[in-house]
Structures are given as structure tokens and as C-alpha cells.
PDB file of C-alpha atoms and ligand atoms in Angstrom:
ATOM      1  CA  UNK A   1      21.499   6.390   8.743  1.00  0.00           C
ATOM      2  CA  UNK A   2      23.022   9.798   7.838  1.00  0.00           C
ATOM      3  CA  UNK A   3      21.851  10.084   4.247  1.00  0.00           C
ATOM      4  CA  UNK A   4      18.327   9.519   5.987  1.00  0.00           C
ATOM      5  CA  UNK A   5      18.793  12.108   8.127  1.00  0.00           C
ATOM      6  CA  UNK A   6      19.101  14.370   5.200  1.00  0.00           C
ATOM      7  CA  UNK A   7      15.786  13.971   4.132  1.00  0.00           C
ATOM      8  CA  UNK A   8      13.327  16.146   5.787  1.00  0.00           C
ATOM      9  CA  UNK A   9      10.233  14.208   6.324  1.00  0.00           C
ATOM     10  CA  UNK A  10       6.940  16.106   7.106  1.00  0.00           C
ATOM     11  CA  UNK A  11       3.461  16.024   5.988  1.00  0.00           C
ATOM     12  CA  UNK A  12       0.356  15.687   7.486  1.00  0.00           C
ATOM     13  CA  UNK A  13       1.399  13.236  10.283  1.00  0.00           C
ATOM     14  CA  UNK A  14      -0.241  15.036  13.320  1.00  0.00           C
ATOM     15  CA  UNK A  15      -3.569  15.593  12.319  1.00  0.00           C
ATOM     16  CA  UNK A  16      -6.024  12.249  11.736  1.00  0.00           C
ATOM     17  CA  UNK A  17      -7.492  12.787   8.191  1.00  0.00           C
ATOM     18  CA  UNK A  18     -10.934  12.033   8.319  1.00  0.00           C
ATOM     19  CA  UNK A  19     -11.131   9.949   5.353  1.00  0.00           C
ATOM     20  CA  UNK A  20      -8.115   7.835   6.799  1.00  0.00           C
ATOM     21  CA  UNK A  21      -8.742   5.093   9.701  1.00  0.00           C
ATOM     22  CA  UNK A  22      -5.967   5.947  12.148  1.00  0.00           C
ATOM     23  CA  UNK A  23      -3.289   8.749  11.957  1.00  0.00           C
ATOM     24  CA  UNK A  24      -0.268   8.062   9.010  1.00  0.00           C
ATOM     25  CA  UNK A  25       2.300   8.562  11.662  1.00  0.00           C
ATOM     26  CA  UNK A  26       1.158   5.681  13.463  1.00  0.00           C
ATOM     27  CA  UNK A  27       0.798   3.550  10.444  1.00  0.00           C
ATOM     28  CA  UNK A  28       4.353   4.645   9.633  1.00  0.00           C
ATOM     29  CA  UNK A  29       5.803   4.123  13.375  1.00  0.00           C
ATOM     30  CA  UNK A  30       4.120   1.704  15.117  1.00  0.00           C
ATOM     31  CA  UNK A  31       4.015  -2.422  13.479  1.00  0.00           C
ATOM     32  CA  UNK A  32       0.481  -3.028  15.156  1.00  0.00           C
ATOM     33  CA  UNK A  33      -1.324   0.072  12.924  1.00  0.00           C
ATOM     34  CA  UNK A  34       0.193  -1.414   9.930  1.00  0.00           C
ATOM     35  CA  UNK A  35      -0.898  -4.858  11.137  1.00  0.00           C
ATOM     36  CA  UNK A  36      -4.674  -4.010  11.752  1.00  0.00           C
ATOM     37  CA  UNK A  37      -4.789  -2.684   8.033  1.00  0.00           C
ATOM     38  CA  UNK A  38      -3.665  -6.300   7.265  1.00  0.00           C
ATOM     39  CA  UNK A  39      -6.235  -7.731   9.432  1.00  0.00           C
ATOM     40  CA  UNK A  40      -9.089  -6.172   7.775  1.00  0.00           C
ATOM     41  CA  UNK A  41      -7.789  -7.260   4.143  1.00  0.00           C
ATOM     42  CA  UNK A  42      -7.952 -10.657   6.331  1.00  0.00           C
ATOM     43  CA  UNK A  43     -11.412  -9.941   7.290  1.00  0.00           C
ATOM     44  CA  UNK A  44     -12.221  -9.393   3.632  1.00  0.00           C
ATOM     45  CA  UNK A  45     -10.763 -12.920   2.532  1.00  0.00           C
ATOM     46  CA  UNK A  46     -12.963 -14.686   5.089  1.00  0.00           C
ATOM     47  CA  UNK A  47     -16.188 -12.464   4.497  1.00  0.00           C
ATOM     48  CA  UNK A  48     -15.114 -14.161   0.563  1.00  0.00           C
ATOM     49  CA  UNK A  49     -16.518 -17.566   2.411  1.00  0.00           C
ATOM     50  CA  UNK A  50     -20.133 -16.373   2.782  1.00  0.00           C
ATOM     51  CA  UNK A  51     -20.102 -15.391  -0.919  1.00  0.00           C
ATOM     52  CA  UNK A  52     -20.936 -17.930  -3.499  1.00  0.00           C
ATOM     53  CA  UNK A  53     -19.283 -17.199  -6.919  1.00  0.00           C
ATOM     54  CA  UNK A  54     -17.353 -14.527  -5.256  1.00  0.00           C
ATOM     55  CA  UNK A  55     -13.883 -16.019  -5.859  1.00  0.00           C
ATOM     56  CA  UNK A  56     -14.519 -15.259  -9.934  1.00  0.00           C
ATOM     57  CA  UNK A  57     -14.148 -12.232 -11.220  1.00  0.00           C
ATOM     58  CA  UNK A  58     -16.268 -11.153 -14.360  1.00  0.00           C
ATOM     59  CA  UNK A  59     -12.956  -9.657 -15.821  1.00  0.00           C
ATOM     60  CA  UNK A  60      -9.200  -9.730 -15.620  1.00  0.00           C
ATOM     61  CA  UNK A  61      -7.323  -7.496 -13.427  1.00  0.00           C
ATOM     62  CA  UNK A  62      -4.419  -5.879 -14.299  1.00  0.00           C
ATOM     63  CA  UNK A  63      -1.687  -6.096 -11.217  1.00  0.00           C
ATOM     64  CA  UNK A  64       1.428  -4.185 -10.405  1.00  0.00           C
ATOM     65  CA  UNK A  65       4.545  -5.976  -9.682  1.00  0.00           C
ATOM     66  CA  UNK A  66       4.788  -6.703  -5.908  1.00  0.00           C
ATOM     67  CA  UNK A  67       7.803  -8.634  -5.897  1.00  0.00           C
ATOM     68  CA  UNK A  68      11.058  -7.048  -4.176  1.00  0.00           C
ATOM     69  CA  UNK A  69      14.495  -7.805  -3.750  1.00  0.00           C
ATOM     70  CA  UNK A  70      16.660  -6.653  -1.018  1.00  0.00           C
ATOM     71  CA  UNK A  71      19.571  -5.667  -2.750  1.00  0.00           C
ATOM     72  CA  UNK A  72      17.834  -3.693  -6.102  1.00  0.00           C
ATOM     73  CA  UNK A  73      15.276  -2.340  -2.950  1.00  0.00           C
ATOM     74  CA  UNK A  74      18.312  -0.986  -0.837  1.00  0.00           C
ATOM     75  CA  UNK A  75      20.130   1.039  -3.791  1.00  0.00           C
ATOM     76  CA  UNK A  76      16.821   2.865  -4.090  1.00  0.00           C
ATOM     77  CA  UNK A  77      16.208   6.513  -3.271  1.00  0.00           C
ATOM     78  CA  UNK A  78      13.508   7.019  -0.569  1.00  0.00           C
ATOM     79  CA  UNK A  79      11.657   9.261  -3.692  1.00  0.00           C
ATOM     80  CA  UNK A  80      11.576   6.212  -6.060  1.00  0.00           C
ATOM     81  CA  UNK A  81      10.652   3.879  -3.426  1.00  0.00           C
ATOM     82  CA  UNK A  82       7.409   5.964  -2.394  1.00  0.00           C
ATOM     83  CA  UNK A  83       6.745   6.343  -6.257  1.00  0.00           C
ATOM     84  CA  UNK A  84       7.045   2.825  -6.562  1.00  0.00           C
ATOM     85  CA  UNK A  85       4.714   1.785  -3.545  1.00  0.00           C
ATOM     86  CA  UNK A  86       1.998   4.738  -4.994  1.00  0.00           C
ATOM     87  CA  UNK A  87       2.217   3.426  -8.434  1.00  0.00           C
ATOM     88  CA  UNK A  88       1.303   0.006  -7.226  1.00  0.00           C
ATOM     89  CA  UNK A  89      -1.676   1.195  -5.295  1.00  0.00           C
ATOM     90  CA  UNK A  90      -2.807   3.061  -7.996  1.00  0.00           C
ATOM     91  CA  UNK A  91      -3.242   0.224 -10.423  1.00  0.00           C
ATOM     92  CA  UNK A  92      -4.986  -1.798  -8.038  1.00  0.00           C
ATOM     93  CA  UNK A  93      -7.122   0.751  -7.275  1.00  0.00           C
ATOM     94  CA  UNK A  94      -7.809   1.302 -10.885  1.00  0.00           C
ATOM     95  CA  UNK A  95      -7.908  -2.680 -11.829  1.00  0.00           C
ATOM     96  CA  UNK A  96     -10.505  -3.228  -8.823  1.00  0.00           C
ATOM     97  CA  UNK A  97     -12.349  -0.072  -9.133  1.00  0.00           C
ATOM     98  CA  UNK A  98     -12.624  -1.210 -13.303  1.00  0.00           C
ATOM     99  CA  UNK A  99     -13.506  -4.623 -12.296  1.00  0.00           C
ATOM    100  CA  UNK A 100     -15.778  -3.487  -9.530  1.00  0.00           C
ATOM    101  CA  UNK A 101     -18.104  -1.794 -12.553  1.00  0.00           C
ATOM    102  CA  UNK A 102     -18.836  -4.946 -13.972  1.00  0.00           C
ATOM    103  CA  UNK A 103     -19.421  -7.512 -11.347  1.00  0.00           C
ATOM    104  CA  UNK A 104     -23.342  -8.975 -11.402  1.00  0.00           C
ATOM    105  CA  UNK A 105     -23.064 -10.201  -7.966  1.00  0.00           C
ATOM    106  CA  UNK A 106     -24.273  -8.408  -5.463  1.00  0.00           C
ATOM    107  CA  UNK A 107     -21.933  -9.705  -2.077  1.00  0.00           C
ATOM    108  CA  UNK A 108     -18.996  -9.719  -4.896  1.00  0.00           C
ATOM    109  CA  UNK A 109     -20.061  -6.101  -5.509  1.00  0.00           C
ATOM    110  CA  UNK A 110     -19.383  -5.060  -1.419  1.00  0.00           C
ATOM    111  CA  UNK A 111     -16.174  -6.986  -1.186  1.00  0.00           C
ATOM    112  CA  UNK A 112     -14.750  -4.916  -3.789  1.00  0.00           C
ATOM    113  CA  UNK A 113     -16.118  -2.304  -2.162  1.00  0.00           C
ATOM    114  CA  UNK A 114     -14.378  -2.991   1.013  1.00  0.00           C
ATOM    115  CA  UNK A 115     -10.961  -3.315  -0.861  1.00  0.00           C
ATOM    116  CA  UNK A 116     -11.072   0.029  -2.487  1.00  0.00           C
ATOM    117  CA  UNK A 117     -11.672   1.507   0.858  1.00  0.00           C
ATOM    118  CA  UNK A 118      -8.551  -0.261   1.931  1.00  0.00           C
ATOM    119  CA  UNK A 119      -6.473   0.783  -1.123  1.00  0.00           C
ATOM    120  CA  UNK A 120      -8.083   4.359  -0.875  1.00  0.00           C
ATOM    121  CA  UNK A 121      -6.763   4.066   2.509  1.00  0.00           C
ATOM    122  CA  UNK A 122      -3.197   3.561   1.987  1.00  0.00           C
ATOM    123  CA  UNK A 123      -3.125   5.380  -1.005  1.00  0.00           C
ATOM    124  CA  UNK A 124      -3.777   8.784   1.439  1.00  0.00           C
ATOM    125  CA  UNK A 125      -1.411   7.498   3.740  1.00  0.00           C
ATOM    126  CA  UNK A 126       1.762   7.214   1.639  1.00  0.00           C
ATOM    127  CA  UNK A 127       0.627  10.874  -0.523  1.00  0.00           C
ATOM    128  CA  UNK A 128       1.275  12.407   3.433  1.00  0.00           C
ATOM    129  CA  UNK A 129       4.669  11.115   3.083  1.00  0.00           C
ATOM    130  CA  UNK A 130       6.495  14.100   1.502  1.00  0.00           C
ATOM    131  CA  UNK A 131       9.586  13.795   1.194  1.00  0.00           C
ATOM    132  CA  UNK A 132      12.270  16.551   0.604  1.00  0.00           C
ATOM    133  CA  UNK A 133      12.990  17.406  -3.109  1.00  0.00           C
ATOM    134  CA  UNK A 134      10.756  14.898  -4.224  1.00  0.00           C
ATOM    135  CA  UNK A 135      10.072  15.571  -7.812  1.00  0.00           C
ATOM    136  CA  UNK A 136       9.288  11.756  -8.978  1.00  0.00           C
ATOM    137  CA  UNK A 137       6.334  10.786  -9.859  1.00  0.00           C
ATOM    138  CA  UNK A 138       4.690   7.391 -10.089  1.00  0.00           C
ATOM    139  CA  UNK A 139       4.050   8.067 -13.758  1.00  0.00           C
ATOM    140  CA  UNK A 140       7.993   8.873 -14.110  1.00  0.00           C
ATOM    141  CA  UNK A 141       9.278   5.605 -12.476  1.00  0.00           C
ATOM    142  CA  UNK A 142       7.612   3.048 -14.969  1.00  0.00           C
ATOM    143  CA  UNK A 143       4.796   1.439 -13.406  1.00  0.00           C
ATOM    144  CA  UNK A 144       5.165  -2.116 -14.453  1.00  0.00           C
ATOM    145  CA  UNK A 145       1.862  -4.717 -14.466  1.00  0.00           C
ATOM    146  CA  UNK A 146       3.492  -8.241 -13.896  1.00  0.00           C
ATOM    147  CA  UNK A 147      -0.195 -10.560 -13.938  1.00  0.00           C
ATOM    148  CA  UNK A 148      -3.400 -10.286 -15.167  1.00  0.00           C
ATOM    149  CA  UNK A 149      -5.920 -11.633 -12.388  1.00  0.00           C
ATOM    150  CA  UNK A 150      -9.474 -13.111 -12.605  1.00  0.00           C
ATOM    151  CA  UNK A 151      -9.672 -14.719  -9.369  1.00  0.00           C
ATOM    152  CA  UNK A 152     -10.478 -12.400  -6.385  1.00  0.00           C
ATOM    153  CA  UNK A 153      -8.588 -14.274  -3.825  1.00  0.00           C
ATOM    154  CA  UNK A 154      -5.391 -13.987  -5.515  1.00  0.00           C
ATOM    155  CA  UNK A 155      -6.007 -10.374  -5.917  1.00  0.00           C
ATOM    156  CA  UNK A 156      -6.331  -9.832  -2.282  1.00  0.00           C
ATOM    157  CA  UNK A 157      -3.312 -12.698  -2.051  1.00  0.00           C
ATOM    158  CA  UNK A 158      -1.566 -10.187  -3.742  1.00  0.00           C
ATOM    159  CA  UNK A 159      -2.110  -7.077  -2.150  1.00  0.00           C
ATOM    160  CA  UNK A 160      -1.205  -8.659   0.949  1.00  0.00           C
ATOM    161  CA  UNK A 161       2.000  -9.190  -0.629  1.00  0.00           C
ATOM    162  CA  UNK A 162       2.435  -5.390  -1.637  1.00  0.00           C
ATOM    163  CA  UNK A 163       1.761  -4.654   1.660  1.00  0.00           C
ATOM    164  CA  UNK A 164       3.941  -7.120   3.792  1.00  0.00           C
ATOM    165  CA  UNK A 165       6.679  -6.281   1.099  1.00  0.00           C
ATOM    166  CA  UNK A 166       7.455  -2.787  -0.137  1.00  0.00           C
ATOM    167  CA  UNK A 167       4.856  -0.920   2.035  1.00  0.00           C
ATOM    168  CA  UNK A 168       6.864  -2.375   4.793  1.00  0.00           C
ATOM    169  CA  UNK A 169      10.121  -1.694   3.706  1.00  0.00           C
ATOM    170  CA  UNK A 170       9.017   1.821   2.954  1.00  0.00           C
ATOM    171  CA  UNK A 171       7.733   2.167   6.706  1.00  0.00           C
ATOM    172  CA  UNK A 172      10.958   0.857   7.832  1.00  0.00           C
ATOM    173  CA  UNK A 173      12.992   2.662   5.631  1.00  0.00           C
ATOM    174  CA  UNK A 174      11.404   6.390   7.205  1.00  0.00           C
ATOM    175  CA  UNK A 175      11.386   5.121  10.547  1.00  0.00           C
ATOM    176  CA  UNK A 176      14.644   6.951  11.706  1.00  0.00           C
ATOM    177  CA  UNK A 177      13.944  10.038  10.584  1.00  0.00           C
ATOM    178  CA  UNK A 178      10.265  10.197  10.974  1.00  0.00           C
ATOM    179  CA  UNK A 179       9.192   8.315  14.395  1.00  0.00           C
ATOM    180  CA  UNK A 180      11.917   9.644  16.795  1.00  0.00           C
ATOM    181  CA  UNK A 181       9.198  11.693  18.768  1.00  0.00           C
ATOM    182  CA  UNK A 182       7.167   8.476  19.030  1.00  0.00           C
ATOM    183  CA  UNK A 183      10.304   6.648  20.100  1.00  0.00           C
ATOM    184  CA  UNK A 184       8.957   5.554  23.307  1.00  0.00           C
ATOM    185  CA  UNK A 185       6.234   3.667  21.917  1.00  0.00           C
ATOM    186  CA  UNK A 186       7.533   2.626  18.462  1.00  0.00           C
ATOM    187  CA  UNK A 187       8.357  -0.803  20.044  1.00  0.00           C
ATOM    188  CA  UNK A 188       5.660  -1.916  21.875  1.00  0.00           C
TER     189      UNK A 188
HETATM  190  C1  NAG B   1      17.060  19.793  -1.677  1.00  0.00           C
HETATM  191  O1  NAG B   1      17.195  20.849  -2.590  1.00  0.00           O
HETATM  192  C2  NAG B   1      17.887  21.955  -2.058  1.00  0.00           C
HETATM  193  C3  NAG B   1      17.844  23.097  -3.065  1.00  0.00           C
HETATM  194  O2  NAG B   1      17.908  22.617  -4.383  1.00  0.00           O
HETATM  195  C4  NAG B   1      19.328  21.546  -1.726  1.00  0.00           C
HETATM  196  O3  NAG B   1      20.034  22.621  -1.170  1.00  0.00           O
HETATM  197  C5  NAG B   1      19.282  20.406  -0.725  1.00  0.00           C
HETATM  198  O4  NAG B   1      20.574  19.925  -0.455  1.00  0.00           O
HETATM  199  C6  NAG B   1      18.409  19.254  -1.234  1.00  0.00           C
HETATM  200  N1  NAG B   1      18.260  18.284  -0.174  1.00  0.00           N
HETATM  201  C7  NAG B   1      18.341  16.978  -0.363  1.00  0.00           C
HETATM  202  C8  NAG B   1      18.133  16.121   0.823  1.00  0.00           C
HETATM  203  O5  NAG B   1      18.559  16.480  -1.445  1.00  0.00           O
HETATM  204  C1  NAG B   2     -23.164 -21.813  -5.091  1.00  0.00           C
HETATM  205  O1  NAG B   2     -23.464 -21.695  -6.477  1.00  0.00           O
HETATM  206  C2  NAG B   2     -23.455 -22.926  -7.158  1.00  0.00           C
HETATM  207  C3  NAG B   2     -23.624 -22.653  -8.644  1.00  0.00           C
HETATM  208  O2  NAG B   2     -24.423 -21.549  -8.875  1.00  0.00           O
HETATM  209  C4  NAG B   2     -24.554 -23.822  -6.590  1.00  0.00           C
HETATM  210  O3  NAG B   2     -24.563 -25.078  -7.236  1.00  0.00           O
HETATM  211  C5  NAG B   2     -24.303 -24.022  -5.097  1.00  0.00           C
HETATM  212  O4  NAG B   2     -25.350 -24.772  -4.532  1.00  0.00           O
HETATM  213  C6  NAG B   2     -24.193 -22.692  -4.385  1.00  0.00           C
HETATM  214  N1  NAG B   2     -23.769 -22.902  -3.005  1.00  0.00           N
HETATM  215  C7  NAG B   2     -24.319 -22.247  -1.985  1.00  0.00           C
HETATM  216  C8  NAG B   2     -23.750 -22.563  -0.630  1.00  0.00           C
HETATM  217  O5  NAG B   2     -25.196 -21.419  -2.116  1.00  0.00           O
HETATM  218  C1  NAG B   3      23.359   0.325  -7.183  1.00  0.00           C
HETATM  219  O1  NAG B   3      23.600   1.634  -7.641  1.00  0.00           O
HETATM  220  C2  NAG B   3      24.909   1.847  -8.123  1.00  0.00           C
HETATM  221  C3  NAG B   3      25.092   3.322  -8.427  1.00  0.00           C
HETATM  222  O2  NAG B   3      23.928   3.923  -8.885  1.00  0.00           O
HETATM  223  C4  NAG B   3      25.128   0.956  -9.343  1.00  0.00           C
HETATM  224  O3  NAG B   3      26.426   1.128  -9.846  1.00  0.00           O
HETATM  225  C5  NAG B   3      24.945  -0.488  -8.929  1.00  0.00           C
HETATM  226  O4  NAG B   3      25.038  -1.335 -10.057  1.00  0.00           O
HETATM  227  C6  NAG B   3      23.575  -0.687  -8.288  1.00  0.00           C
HETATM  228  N1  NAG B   3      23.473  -2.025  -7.750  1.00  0.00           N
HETATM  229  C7  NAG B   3      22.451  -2.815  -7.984  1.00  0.00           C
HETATM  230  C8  NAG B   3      22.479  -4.122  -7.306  1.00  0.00           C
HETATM  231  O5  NAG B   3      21.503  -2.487  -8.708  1.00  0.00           O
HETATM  232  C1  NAG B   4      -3.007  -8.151 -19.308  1.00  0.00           C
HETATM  233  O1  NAG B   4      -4.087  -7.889 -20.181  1.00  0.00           O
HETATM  234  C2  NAG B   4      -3.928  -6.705 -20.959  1.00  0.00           C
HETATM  235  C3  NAG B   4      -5.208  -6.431 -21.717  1.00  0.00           C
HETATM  236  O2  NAG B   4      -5.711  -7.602 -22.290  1.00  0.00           O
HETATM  237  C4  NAG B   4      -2.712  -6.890 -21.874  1.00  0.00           C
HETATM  238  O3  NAG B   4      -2.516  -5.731 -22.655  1.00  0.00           O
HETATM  239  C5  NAG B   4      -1.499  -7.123 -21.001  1.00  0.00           C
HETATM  240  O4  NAG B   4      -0.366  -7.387 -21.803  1.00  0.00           O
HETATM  241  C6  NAG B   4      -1.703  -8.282 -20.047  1.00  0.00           C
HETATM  242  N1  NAG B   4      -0.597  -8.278 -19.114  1.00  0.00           N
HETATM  243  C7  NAG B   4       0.055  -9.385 -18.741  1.00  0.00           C
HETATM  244  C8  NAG B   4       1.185  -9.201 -17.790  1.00  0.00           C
HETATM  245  O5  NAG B   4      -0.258 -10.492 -19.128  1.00  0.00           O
END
């Protein structure tokens, strides 16, 4: 709690960036924001149904690690953590956007679309998270790719799991010092 407090967070939180569904703040305060993001990579996985061949990908993926443990999570600074959470994005955005290039179906094609937007997404919302002193980068903290992927639904399986995982933890992890003047609605 008081080493939190010691971190000055600010950023963009107040404004809604137009490229962004929803403001950051809420994503960061409020469970049901984050949860709607979820529910359209959701929508995505079912839209997968009403596209034959879609499952297949025409070429591996390169994925980030996703996996987390509490204790190795918990001796982390709040700097590593959000270079750790904007590393991951980054290679699936660069994975799905490279894999997105050479796909010959045509429903395939607007799925990936629909995940990039989604990774795009978060990727703007955890850059507005600045963080005091924070002079790591994602390139610093040794992004590490744990699977190669040719099937879609595990990709999406797997973002899922970034996001449920350390995205979450990171929200958590700012809540104290970031969402006091939302306190009255942070647990609805
Ligand atoms: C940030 O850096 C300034 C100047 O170097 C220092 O005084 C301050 O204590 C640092 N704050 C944190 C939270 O590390
Ligand atoms: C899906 O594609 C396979 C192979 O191309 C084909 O045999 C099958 O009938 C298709 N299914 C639908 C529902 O279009
Ligand atoms: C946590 O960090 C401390 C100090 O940096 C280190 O000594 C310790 O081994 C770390 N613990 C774990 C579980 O990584
Ligand atoms: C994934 O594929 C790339 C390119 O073929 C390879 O360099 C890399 O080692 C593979 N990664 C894993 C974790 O298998």
C-alpha cells in the first residue's frame, strides 16, 4: 500500500481517446469495462463458428508468455509489470497482424481483423498508464515467446489468458493509487 502510493500515476485517464472504446480509467477501475473487452474477444470465438476453415491458420504465430505466478508477479516493480503486459501485446499484435497478411480466406481475414482492433485497443490503454520514473521499456525487460501457434482458437484461447492474468493483475495492482476518485463506483 505505501510503496504504491509513491508512484504518481497520471496519464490520459480523463479524456476518452477516440481510437479507444471506453475511457482507460474505467478499464483500469471498474471489473465490468475490463469484462466487456473480454466479451467481445468472446464474440470473436463464436463469430469463428460461421467460418469454415477459420480455425487454421496459413502460418505459425509467434506468442508471448502469458503464464504468471503470484509470488515472481508480486516482487515485481509496477514499471516491469506494465513493460511486461506491453511487450506481450506487442507480439501478438505483430504475430496476428504478420499472420493476418497471408490468410486466403476471406471471413478468416475479418476475424483477424477484429482481434487487432482488440489488441490495438489495449495496447493504447496500458501506453496511458505512465507511471512515475518509468524508464523500462518492453524491449529492456526481455520479451520472451513461449509457443508457436497455427490454430486461431488457441490464439484467441490465449489472449484471453493474457488478459484474465497479468492485464488483471496490472489493473489491480494500480487500483489504490489510481481509482480513489472513482471510489464510489469501483465496486459496483
Ligand atoms: C522519481 O525520481 C525522482 C528524481 O530522480 C526522485 O526524487 C523520486 O523519489 C522518484 N520517485 C519514485 C517513486 O521512485
Ligand atoms: C467446410 O469446408 C470443408 C472442406 O473444404 C467442406 O467439406 C465442408 O462441407 C464445409 N462446411 C461448410 C459448413 O461449409
Ligand atoms: C524477490 O526479490 C528479492 C529482492 O530483489 C529477491 O532477493 C528474492 O529472491 C525475490 N523473490 C522471488 C520469489 O523471486
Ligand atoms: C517459433 O518459430 C520461430 C520461427 O520458426 C522459431 O525461431 C522459434 O524458436 C519458435 N519458438 C518456439 C517457442 O517454438
Amino acid at each position: 500500500m505505501a510503496s504504491s502510493r509513491l508512484l504518481l500515476l497520471i496519464g490520459v485517464i480523463s479524456s476518452h481517446l477516440p481510437e479507444v472504446q471506453g475511457k482507460p480509467i474505467d478499464f483500469w477501475c471498474k471489473d465490468h469495462a475490463r469484462k466487456s473487452m473480454e466479451t467481445k474477444l468472446e464474440t470473436l470465438k463464436k463469430n469463428m463458428a460461421h467460418c469454415n476453415g477459420s480455425d487454421s491458420l496459413p502460418s505459425p504465430v509467434q506468442l508471448p508468455c502469458i503464464g504468471v505466478l503470484k509470488k515472481d508477479w508480486e516482487n515485481k516493480t509496477l514499471q516491469h509489470k506494465r513493460a511486461e503486459v506491453m511487450g506481450a501485446l506487442q507480439v501478438f499484435q505483430e504475430g496476428v497482424q504478420g499472420v493476418s497478411k497471408k490468410t486466403t480466406v476471406g471471413c478468416q481475414t475479418q476475424l483477424l481483423r477484429g482481434l487487432e482492433l482488440i489488441i490495438k485497443n489495449h495496447l493504447v490503454i496500458v501506453r496511458t498508464l505512465l507511471i512515475q520514473n518509468d524508464t523500462v521499456t518492453p524491449s529492456d525487460s526481455a520479451v520472451q515467446h513461449c509457443s508457436n501457434q497455427t490454430n486461431l482458437n488457441e490464439v484467441l484461447k490465449q489472449y484471453g489468458c493474457l488478459l484474465r492474468g497479468k492485464l488483471t493483475h496490472l489493473a489491480k495492482d494500480v487500483q489504490d493509487s489510481l481509482c480513489k476518485v472513482e471510489d464510489m463506483t469501483i465496486n459496483t
